[in-house]
Coordinates of N, CA and C in Angstrom, one line a residue:
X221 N 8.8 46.7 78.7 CA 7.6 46.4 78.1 C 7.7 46.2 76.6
X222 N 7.3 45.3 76.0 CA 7.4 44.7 74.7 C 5.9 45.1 74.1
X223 N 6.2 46.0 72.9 CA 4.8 46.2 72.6 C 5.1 45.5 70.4
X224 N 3.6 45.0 70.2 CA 4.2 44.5 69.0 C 3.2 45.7 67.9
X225 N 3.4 45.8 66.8 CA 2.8 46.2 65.9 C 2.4 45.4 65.4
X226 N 0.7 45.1 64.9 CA 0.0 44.8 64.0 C -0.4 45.4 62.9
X227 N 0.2 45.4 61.7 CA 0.1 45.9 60.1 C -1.7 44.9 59.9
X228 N -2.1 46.2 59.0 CA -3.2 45.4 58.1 C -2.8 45.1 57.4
X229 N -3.4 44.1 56.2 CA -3.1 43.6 54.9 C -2.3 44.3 54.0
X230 N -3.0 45.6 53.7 CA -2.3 46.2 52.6 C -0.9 47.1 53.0
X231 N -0.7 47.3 54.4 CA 0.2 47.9 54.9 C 1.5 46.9 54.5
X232 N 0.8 45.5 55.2 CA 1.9 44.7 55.4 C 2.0 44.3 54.0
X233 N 1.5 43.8 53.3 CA 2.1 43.6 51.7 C 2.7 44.8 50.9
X234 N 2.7 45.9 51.7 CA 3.1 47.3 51.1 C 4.9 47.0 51.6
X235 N 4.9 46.8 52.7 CA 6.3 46.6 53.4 C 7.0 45.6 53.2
X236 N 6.2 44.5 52.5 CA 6.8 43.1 51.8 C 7.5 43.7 50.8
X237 N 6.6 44.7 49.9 CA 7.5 44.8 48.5 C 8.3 45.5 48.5
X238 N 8.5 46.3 49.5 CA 9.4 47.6 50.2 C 10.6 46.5 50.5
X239 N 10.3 45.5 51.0 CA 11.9 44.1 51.6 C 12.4 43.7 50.6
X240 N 11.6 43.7 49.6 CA 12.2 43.0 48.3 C 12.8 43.8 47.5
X241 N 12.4 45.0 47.1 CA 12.9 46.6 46.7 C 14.5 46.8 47.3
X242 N 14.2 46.6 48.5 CA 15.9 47.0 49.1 C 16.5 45.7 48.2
X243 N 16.1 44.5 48.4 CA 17.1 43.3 48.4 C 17.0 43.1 46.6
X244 N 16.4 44.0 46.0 CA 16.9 44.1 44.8 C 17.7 45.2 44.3
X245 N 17.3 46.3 45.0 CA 18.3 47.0 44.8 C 19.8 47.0 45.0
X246 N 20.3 46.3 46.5 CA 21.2 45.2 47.5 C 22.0 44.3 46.1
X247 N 21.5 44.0 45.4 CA 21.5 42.7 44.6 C 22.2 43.4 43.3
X248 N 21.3 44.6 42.8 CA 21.8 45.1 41.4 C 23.2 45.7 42.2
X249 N 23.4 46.5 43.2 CA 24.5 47.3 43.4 C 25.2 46.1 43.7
X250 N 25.7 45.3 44.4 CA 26.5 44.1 44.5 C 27.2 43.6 43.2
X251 N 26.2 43.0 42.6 CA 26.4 42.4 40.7 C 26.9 43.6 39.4
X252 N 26.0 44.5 39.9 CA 26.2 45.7 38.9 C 26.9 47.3 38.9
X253 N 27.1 47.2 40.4 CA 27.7 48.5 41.1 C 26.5 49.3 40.7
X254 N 25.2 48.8 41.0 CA 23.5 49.5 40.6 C 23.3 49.9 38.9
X255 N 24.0 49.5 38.6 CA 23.8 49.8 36.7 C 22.3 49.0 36.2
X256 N 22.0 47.8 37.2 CA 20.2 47.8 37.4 C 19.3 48.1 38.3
X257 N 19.8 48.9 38.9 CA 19.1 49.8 40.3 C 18.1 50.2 39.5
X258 N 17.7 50.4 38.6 CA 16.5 51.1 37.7 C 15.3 50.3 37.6
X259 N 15.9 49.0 37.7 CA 14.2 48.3 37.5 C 13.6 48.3 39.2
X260 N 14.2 48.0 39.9 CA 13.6 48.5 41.1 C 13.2 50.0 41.6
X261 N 13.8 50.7 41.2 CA 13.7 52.1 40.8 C 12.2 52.8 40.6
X262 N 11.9 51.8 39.0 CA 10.9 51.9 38.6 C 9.7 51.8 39.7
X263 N 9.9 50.6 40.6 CA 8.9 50.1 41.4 C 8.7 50.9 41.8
X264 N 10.0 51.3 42.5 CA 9.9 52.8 43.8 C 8.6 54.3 43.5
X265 N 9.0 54.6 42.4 CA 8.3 55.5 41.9 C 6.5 55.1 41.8
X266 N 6.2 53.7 40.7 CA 5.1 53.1 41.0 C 4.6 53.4 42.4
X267 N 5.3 52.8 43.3 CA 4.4 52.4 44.3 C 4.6 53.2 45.6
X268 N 5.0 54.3 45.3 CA 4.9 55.1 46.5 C 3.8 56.1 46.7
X269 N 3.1 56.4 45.9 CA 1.8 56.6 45.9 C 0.9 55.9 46.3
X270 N 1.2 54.7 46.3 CA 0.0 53.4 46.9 C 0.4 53.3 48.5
X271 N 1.4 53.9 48.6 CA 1.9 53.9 50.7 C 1.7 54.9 50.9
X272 N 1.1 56.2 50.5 CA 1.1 57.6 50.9 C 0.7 57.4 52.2
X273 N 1.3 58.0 53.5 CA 0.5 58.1 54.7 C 0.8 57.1 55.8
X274 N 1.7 56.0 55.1 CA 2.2 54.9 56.0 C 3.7 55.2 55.8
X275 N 4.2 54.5 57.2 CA 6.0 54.7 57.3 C 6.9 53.9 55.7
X276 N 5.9 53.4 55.3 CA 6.3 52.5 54.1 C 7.0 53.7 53.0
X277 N 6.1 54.8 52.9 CA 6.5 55.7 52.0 C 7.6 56.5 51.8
X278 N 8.0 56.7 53.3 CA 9.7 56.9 53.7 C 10.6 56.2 53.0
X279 N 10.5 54.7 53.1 CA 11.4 53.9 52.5 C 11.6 53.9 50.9
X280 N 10.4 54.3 50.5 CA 10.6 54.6 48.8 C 11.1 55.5 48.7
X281 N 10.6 56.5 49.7 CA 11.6 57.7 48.8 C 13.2 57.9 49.4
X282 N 13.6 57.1 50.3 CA 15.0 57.1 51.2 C 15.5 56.2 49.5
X283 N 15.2 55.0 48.8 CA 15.7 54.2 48.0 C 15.4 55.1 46.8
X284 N 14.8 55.8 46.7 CA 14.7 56.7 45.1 C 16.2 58.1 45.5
X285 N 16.2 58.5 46.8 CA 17.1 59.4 46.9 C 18.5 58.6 46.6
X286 N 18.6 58.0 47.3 CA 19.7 56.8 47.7 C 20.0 56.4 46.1
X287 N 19.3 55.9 45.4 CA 19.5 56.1 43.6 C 20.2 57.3 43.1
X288 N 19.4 58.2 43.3 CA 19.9 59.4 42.8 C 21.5 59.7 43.1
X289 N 21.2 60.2 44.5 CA 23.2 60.8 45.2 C 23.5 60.0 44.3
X290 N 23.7 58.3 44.4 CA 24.2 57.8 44.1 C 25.1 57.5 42.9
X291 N 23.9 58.1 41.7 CA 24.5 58.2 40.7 C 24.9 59.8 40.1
X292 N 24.7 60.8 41.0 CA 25.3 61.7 40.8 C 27.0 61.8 41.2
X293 N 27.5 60.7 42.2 CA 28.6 60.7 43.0 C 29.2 59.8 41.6
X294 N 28.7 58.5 40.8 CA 29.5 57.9 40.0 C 29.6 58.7 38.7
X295 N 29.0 60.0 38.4 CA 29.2 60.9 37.7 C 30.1 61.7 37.7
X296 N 30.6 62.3 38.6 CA 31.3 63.1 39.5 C 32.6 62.3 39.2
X297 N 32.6 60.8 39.8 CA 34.0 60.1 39.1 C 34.3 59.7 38.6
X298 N 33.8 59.7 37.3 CA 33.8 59.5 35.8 C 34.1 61.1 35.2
X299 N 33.9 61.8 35.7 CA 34.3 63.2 35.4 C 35.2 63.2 36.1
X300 N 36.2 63.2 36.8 CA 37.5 63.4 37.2 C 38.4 62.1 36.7
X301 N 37.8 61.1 36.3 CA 38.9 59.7 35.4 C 38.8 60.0 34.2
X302 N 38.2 61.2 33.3 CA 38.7 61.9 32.5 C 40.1 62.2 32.4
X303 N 40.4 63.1 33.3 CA 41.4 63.6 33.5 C 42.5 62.8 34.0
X304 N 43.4 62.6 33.5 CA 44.8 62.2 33.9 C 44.7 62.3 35.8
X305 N 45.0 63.5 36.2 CA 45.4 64.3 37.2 C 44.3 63.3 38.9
X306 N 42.7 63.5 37.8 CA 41.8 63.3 38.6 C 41.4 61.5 38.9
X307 N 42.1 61.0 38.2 CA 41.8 59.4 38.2 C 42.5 58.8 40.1
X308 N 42.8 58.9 40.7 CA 43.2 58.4 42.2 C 41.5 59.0 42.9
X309 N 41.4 60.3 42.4 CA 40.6 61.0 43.3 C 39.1 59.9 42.9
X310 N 39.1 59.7 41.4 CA 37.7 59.3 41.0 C 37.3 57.8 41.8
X311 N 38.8 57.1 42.1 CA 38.5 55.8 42.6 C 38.0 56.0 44.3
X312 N 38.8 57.4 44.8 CA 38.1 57.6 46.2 C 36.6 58.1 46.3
X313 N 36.0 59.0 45.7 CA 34.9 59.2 45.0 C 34.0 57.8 45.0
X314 N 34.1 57.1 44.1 CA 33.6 55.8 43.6 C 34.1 55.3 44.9
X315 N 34.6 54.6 45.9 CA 34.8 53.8 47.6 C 33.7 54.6 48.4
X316 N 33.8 55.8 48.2 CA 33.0 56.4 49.6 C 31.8 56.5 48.8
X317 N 31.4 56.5 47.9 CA 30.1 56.3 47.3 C 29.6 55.1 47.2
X318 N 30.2 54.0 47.3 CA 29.9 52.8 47.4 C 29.4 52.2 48.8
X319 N 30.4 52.8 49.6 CA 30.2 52.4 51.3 C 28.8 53.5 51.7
X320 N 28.7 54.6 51.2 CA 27.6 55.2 51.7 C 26.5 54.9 50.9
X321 N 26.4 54.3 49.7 CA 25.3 53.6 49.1 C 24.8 52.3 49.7
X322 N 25.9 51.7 50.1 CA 25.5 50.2 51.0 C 25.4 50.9 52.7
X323 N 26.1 51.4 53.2 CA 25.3 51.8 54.7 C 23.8 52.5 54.3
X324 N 23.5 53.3 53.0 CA 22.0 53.6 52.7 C 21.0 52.1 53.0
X325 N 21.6 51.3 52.0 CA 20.6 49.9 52.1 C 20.8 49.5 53.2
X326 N 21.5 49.1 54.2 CA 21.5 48.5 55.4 C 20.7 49.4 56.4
X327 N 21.0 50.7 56.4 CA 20.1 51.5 57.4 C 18.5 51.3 57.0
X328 N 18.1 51.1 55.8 CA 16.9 51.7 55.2 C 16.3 50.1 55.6
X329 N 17.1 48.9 55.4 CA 16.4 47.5 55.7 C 16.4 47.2 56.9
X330 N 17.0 47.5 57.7 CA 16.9 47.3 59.2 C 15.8 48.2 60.4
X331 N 15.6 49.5 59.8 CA 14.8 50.0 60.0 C 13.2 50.2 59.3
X332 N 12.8 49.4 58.4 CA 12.0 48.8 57.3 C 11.3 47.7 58.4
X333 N 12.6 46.8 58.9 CA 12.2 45.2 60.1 C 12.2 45.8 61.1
X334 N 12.3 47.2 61.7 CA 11.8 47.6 63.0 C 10.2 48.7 62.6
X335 N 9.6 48.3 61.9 CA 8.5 48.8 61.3 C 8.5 50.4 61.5
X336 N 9.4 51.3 61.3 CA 9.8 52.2 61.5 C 10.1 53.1 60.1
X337 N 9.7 54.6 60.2 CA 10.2 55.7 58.6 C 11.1 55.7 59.0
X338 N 11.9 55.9 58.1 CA 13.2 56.2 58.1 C 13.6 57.6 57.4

């Protein structure tokens, strides 16, 4: 049995800006390893109060968390590439923070297009 969801207007223009949100955040981490994740960032915070109560508001705050780790983990290896000793570790650090920042945006966008919180 195939059942479809119908969004009203402002749900569904709520979940447009939520598509574009990922694919800009997608975009800064790509070009900038997220060093402009912040202007979409900004959005996130803006407009998660205008989704309160729809699955939409999951996704802002899954892409505000997803910011955060994110730059607590490139903190973390930048503090060990200080050190002589810690620089191998800081580059594995920085890989698995990269791959779990992009499995974040792929989980968060694919479940966004199955009109689903995440």
């Amino acid at each position: 049995m195939n059942q479809e969801l119908i969004l009203d207007a402002r749900t569904d223009s709520a979940k447009n800006l939520a598509w574009w949100l990922y694919l800009a955040h997608a975009a800064s981490f790509f070009f900038s390893l997220g060093l402009f994740s912040i202007i979409p960032l900004l959005f996130n915070y803006a407009k998660r109060d205008d989704t309160r109560g729809t699955f939409i508001e999951s996704h802002h705050s899954w892409m505000i968390r997803s910011f955060w780790w994110y730059v607590v983990w490139v903190v973390v290896g930048a503090a060990l590439f200080v050190t002589m000793v810690g620089i191998p570790f800081a580059f594995l650090v920085w890989g698995v923070a990269w791959i779990w920042k992009a499995y974040r945006l792929i989980r968060g966008w694919v479940t966004l297009n199955q009109n689903q919180p995440i």
